[in-house]
Short mmCIF file of C-alpha atoms in Angstrom, two decimals:
data_model
loop_
_atom_site.label_atom_id
_atom_site.label_comp_id
_atom_site.label_asym_id
_atom_site.label_seq_id
_atom_site.Cartn_x
_atom_site.Cartn_y
_atom_site.Cartn_z
CA UNK A 1 -4.85 -22.51 8.15
CA UNK A 2 -8.12 -24.25 6.15
CA UNK A 3 -9.80 -23.81 9.45
CA UNK A 4 -8.97 -20.26 9.89
CA UNK A 5 -10.02 -19.83 6.41
CA UNK A 6 -13.56 -21.14 7.01
CA UNK A 7 -14.01 -19.42 9.95
CA UNK A 8 -13.11 -16.36 7.89
CA UNK A 9 -15.75 -16.89 5.44
CA UNK A 10 -18.48 -17.66 8.34
CA UNK A 11 -17.22 -13.95 9.59
CA UNK A 12 -17.70 -11.92 6.56
CA UNK A 13 -21.01 -13.92 5.68
CA UNK A 14 -22.27 -13.54 8.59
CA UNK A 15 -21.40 -9.75 9.15
CA UNK A 16 -22.81 -9.41 5.26
CA UNK A 17 -26.18 -11.06 6.40
CA UNK A 18 -26.73 -8.65 8.94
CA UNK A 19 -25.90 -5.61 6.89
CA UNK A 20 -28.07 -6.89 4.21
CA UNK A 21 -30.73 -7.94 6.35
CA UNK A 22 -31.22 -5.02 7.64
CA UNK A 23 -30.75 -3.22 4.08
CA UNK A 24 -34.78 -4.13 3.77
CA UNK A 25 -35.22 -1.65 6.67
CA UNK A 26 -34.58 0.78 3.90
CA UNK A 27 -31.00 2.55 5.10
CA UNK A 28 -29.41 5.65 3.21
CA UNK A 29 -26.29 4.08 1.04
CA UNK A 30 -23.87 5.76 3.17
CA UNK A 31 -25.28 4.06 6.03
CA UNK A 32 -24.87 0.66 4.58
CA UNK A 33 -21.15 1.62 2.88
CA UNK A 34 -20.16 3.47 6.70
CA UNK A 35 -20.97 -0.15 8.29
CA UNK A 36 -19.43 -2.04 5.75
CA UNK A 37 -16.09 -0.27 6.08
CA UNK A 38 -16.93 -0.68 9.49
CA UNK A 39 -16.61 -4.27 9.07
CA UNK A 40 -13.97 -4.28 6.82
CA UNK A 41 -11.58 -2.24 9.42
CA UNK A 42 -12.26 -5.34 11.73
CA UNK A 43 -11.43 -7.81 9.41
CA UNK A 44 -8.15 -6.03 8.01
CA UNK A 45 -7.20 -5.49 11.88
CA UNK A 46 -8.00 -9.21 13.32
CA UNK A 47 -5.95 -10.49 9.63
CA UNK A 48 -2.95 -7.88 10.65
CA UNK A 49 -2.63 -9.32 14.00
CA UNK A 50 -2.50 -5.75 15.37
CA UNK A 51 -1.66 -5.25 19.19
CA UNK A 52 -4.09 -3.69 21.16
CA UNK A 53 -1.63 0.01 20.85
CA UNK A 54 -1.79 -0.05 16.79
CA UNK A 55 -5.31 -0.54 16.40
CA UNK A 56 -6.69 3.02 17.05
CA UNK A 57 -3.88 4.62 14.94
CA UNK A 58 -4.15 1.46 12.25
CA UNK A 59 -8.23 2.68 12.23
CA UNK A 60 -7.48 6.34 12.26
CA UNK A 61 -5.17 6.20 9.33
CA UNK A 62 -6.84 3.85 7.24
CA UNK A 63 -10.06 5.59 7.17
CA UNK A 64 -8.02 8.66 6.25
CA UNK A 65 -6.62 6.32 3.59
CA UNK A 66 -9.75 5.19 2.10
CA UNK A 67 -11.58 8.46 2.17
CA UNK A 68 -9.23 10.34 0.00
CA UNK A 69 -8.65 7.15 -2.35
CA UNK A 70 -12.42 7.16 -2.73
CA UNK A 71 -12.60 10.93 -3.02
CA UNK A 72 -10.04 10.25 -6.27
CA UNK A 73 -11.94 7.72 -7.95
CA UNK A 74 -15.19 9.70 -7.42
CA UNK A 75 -15.73 11.63 -10.88
CA UNK A 76 -14.12 8.30 -12.11
CA UNK A 77 -16.73 6.18 -11.39
CA UNK A 78 -19.08 9.07 -11.68
CA UNK A 79 -17.87 9.13 -15.55
CA UNK A 80 -18.29 5.61 -16.25
CA UNK A 81 -21.77 5.56 -14.65
CA UNK A 82 -22.95 8.18 -17.24
CA UNK A 83 -21.32 6.37 -20.25
CA UNK A 84 -22.58 2.89 -19.82
CA UNK A 85 -26.31 5.14 -19.76
CA UNK A 86 -25.67 6.37 -23.00
CA UNK A 87 -26.30 4.47 -26.31
CA UNK A 88 -24.67 7.37 -28.44
CA UNK A 89 -21.65 7.34 -26.72
CA UNK A 90 -18.73 8.48 -28.82
CA UNK A 91 -15.57 7.09 -29.40
CA UNK A 92 -13.74 10.77 -27.30
CA UNK A 93 -16.65 10.13 -24.59
CA UNK A 94 -15.17 6.65 -23.98
CA UNK A 95 -11.44 7.75 -24.26
CA UNK A 96 -12.47 10.68 -21.29
CA UNK A 97 -13.76 8.39 -19.54
CA UNK A 98 -10.15 5.73 -19.71
CA UNK A 99 -8.42 8.54 -19.23
CA UNK A 100 -9.73 9.96 -15.96
CA UNK A 101 -10.23 5.97 -14.69
CA UNK A 102 -6.41 5.71 -15.45
CA UNK A 103 -5.69 9.50 -14.20
CA UNK A 104 -7.63 7.95 -10.42
CA UNK A 105 -6.18 4.53 -10.21
CA UNK A 106 -2.71 6.55 -10.38
CA UNK A 107 -3.86 9.05 -7.69
CA UNK A 108 -5.25 6.36 -5.60
CA UNK A 109 -2.11 4.43 -5.79
CA UNK A 110 0.11 7.31 -4.88
CA UNK A 111 -1.69 7.65 -1.71
CA UNK A 112 -1.43 3.86 -1.27
CA UNK A 113 2.28 4.32 -1.09
CA UNK A 114 2.18 7.65 1.17
CA UNK A 115 -0.08 6.12 3.38
CA UNK A 116 2.63 3.12 3.32
CA UNK A 117 4.84 5.39 4.83
CA UNK A 118 2.81 6.43 7.21
CA UNK A 119 1.95 2.94 8.38
CA UNK A 120 5.30 2.01 8.73
CA UNK A 121 5.53 4.49 11.21
CA UNK A 122 3.84 2.00 13.55
CA UNK A 123 2.98 -1.31 11.74
CA UNK A 124 5.25 -4.16 10.65
CA UNK A 125 6.15 -4.68 6.99
CA UNK A 126 4.55 -7.78 7.23
CA UNK A 127 1.67 -6.16 9.09
CA UNK A 128 1.52 -4.10 6.12
CA UNK A 129 1.86 -7.09 3.72
CA UNK A 130 -0.99 -8.75 5.62
CA UNK A 131 -3.34 -5.37 5.09
CA UNK A 132 -3.03 -5.43 1.45
CA UNK A 133 -3.65 -9.75 1.32
CA UNK A 134 -6.89 -9.04 3.12
CA UNK A 135 -7.99 -6.16 1.41
CA UNK A 136 -7.49 -8.09 -1.92
CA UNK A 137 -9.71 -11.19 -0.29
CA UNK A 138 -12.28 -9.08 1.34
CA UNK A 139 -13.03 -7.28 -2.26
CA UNK A 140 -13.17 -10.93 -3.64
CA UNK A 141 -15.77 -11.59 -1.28
CA UNK A 142 -17.69 -8.76 -1.60
CA UNK A 143 -17.73 -9.12 -5.35
CA UNK A 144 -18.48 -12.95 -4.84
CA UNK A 145 -21.90 -11.83 -2.64
CA UNK A 146 -22.31 -9.43 -5.56
CA UNK A 147 -22.44 -11.87 -8.34
CA UNK A 148 -24.08 -14.31 -6.06
CA UNK A 149 -27.07 -11.58 -5.14
CA UNK A 150 -27.64 -10.58 -8.52
CA UNK A 151 -27.84 -14.33 -9.63
CA UNK A 152 -30.90 -14.57 -7.34
CA UNK A 153 -32.40 -11.74 -8.40
CA UNK A 154 -31.15 -8.97 -6.95
CA UNK A 155 -30.53 -5.66 -8.54
CA UNK A 156 -27.32 -3.98 -9.55
#
């Protein structure tokens, strides 16, 4: 188990090192985002122990779900970014952003529940659980990398 964890960390670090190294070639944010998403899906599929017949359906459906979740969070992220840049923000501004974030999170949860039902048509509950666990693990590793990059003079 520990060996698998270290191998996983190594794979994640190697993947992101490749993505970050290519970043110096001035690639677009969209291209970097797409590559990270592709790597994430491969990571999830590996962690979920998907069979060959499940992989294509999973990749397609997971991509759809991610697009919907991303779209519902877009406005909240935009408002939050503007608020952070506004030194004269009012209580009303903060309330608007908070409400927007809450609404987006609820919508994202609804999307996730909808897709859990679709995943259940061809994945076991254990695989769905592993997907959620792996998503959290992936998110944590991304945050660690951002933190480490920021601490070493990287910008964010």
